[in-house]
XYZ file of C-alpha atoms in Angstrom:
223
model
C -22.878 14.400 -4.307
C -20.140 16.717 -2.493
C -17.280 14.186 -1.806
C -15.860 16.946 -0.237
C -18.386 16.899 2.722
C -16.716 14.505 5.685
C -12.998 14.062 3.947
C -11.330 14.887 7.423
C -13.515 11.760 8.941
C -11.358 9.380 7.001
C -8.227 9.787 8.846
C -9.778 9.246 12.037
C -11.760 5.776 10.839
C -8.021 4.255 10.081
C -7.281 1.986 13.609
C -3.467 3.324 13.029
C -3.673 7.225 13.278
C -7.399 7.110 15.272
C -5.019 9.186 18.387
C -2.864 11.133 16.538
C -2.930 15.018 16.645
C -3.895 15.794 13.067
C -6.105 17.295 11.062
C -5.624 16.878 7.660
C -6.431 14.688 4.288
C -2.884 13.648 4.186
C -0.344 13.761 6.988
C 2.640 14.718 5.914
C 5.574 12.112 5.772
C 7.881 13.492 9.036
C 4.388 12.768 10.668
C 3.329 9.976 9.370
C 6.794 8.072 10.472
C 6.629 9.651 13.591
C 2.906 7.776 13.977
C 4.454 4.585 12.646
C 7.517 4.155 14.570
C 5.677 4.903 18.079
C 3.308 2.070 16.739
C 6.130 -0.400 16.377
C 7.978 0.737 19.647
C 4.907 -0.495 21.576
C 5.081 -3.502 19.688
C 0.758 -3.208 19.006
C 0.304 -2.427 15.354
C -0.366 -6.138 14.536
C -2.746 -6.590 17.185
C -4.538 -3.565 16.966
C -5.129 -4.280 13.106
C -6.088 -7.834 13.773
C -9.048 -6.756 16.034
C -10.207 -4.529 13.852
C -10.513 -6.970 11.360
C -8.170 -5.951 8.755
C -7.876 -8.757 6.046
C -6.175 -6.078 2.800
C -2.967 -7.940 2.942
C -4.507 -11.147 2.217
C -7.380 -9.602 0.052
C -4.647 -8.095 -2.547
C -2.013 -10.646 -2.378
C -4.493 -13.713 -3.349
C -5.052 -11.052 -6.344
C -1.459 -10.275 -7.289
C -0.391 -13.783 -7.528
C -3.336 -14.944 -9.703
C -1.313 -12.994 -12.283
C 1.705 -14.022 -11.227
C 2.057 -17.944 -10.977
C 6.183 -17.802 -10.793
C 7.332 -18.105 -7.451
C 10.868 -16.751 -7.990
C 9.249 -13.691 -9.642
C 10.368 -10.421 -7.390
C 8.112 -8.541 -6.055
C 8.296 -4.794 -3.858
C 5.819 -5.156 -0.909
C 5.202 -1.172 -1.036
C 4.145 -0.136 2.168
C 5.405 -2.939 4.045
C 4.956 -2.180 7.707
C 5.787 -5.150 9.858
C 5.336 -7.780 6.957
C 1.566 -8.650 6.356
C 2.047 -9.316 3.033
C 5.203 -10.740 2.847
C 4.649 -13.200 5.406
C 0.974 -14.216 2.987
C 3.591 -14.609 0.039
C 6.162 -16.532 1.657
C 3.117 -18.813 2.578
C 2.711 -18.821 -0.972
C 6.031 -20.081 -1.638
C 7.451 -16.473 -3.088
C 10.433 -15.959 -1.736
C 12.560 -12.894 -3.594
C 11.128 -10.261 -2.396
C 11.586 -6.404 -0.747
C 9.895 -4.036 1.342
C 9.674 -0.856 1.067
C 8.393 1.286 3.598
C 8.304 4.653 5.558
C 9.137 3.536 9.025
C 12.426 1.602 9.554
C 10.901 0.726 12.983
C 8.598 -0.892 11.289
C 10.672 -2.658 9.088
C 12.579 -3.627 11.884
C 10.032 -6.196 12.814
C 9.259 -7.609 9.056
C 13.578 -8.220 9.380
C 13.213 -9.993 12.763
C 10.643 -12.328 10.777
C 13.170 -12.384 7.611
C 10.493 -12.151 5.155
C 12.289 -9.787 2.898
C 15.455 -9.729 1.034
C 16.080 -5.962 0.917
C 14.532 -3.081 3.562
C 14.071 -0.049 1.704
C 13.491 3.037 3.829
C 11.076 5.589 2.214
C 8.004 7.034 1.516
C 5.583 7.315 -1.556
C 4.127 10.466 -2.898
C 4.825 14.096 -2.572
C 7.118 13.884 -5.653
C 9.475 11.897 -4.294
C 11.795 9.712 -6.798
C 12.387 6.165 -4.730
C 15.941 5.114 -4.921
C 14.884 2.462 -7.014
C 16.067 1.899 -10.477
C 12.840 1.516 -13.344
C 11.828 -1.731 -14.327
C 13.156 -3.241 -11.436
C 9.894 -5.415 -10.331
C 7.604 -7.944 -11.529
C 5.211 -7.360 -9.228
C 4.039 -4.616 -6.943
C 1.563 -5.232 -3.489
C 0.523 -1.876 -2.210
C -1.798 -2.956 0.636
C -3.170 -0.721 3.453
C -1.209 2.455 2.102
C -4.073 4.197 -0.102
C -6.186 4.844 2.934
C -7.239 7.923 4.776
C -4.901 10.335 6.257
C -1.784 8.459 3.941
C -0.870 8.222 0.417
C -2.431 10.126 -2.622
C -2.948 8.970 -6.321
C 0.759 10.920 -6.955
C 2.462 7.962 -5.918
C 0.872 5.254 -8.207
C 3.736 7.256 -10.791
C 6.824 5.977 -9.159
C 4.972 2.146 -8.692
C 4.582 2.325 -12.569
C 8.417 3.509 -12.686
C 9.539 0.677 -10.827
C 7.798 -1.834 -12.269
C 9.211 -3.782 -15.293
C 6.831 -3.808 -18.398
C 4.225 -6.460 -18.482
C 4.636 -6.729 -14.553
C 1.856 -6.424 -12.550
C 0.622 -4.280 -9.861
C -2.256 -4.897 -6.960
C -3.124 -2.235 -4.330
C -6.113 -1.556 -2.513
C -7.732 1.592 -2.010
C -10.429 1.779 0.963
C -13.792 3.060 -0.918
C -14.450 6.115 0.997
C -10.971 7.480 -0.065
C -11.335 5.952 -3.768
C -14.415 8.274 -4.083
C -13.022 11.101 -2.545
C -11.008 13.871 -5.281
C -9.050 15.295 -2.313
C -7.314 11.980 -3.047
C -7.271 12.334 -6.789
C -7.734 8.480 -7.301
C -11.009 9.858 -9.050
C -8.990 10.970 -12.322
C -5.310 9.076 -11.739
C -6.503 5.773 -12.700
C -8.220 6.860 -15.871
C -5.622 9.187 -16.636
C -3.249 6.683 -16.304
C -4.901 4.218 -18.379
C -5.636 6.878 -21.076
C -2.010 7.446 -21.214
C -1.100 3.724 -21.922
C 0.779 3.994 -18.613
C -1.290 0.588 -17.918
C -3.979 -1.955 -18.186
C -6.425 -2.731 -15.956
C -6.928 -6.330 -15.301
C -9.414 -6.674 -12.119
C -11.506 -4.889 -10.017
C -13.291 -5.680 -7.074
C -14.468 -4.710 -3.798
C -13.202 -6.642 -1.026
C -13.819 -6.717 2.742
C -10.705 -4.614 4.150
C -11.832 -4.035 7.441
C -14.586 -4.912 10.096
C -17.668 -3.416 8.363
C -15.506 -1.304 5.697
C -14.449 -2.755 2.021
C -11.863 -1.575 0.290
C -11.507 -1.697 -3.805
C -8.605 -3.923 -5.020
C -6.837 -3.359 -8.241
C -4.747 -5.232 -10.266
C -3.299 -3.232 -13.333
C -0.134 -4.215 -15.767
C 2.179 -2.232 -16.707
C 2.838 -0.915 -20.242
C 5.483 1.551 -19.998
């Protein structure tokens, strides 16, 4: 099968970037922020993913914490947005915990909710080192972030940085872009657990959206 046949389509199936003026397998980060913070200036994002049905937040936090029964654990909600996750945590009774995400805009609202107890402000992937010392975390949720148009398997390098060894680490990756090598998730995980970077722990495929699943991982960290 050519995965290669219909890659652009999978920006334009994500709810989020459906109007922007793009046309490529990855926007690039100026872009991408620019995308997010007009979301959160018309105060919509939340609504617009609710009706379409997005449940990834809740999908790959249920996950994380089966791993991780300590509630005073800390955990880096990577790709936080407005606070989807956090807010499913707190629920949870986890309380120390960060965001970290591209849009401060965005942010903004999770810090209106005070979910978090530090806003970091920056993106994953195209090399770039997070200002975030290693083994800082005990647990990582990456949900909604591996999806078309956004974040390649490049980044999955500074979430293992970050993460202290033995922590653990649950993202979801929608299925069309976990099949697709533009995104390089094809070889990364592999590669990753060949290296003894980490284990995996589960797999499964999970509702994500109305009509459209979404694989969740949860991995832990060796080194």
């Amino acid at each position: 099968m050519d995965h290669t046949q219909g890659c652009h389509v999978t920006a334009w199936q994500d709810p989020l970037i459906a109007s922007a003026s793009v046309d490529t397998i990855m926007i690039m980060p100026s872009k991408m922020r620019e995308i997010y913070c007009q979301r959160a200036l018309k105060g919509k994002y939340d609504e617009q993913m609710s009706k379409a049905g997005y449940v990834g937040p809740m999908k790959c936090v249920t996950k994380l914490i089966n791993f991780l029964p300590e509630k005073d654990t800390r955990i880096l909600d990577a790709g936080a947005g407005t606070g989807n996750c956090g807010k499913i945590l707190k629920e949870f009774g986890y309380f120390n915990l960060d965001a970290l995400d591209i849009s401060s805009e965005m942010l903004e609202i999770a810090r209106a909710n005070d979910i978090y107890q530090k806003y970091i402000v920056d993106h994953l992937g195209w090399g770039n080192t997070l200002n975030i010392s290693s083994s800082t975390y005990d647990g990582i949720v990456c949900a909604g972030v591996f999806t078309g148009g956004h974040v390649h398997a490049d980044a999955l390098d500074e979430l293992i940085r970050v993460t202290k060894p033995g922590g653990i680490m649950a993202f979801t990756i929608r299925s069309d872009v976990a099949d697709d090598p533009n995104y390089g998730f094809c070889t990364k995980l592999n590669a990753l657990s060949s290296a003894g970077k980490w284990q995996l722990m589960s797999k499964t495929t999970e509702e994500y959206l109305a009509n459209e699943t979404a694989d969740v991982y949860v991995f832990s960290v060796c080194s």
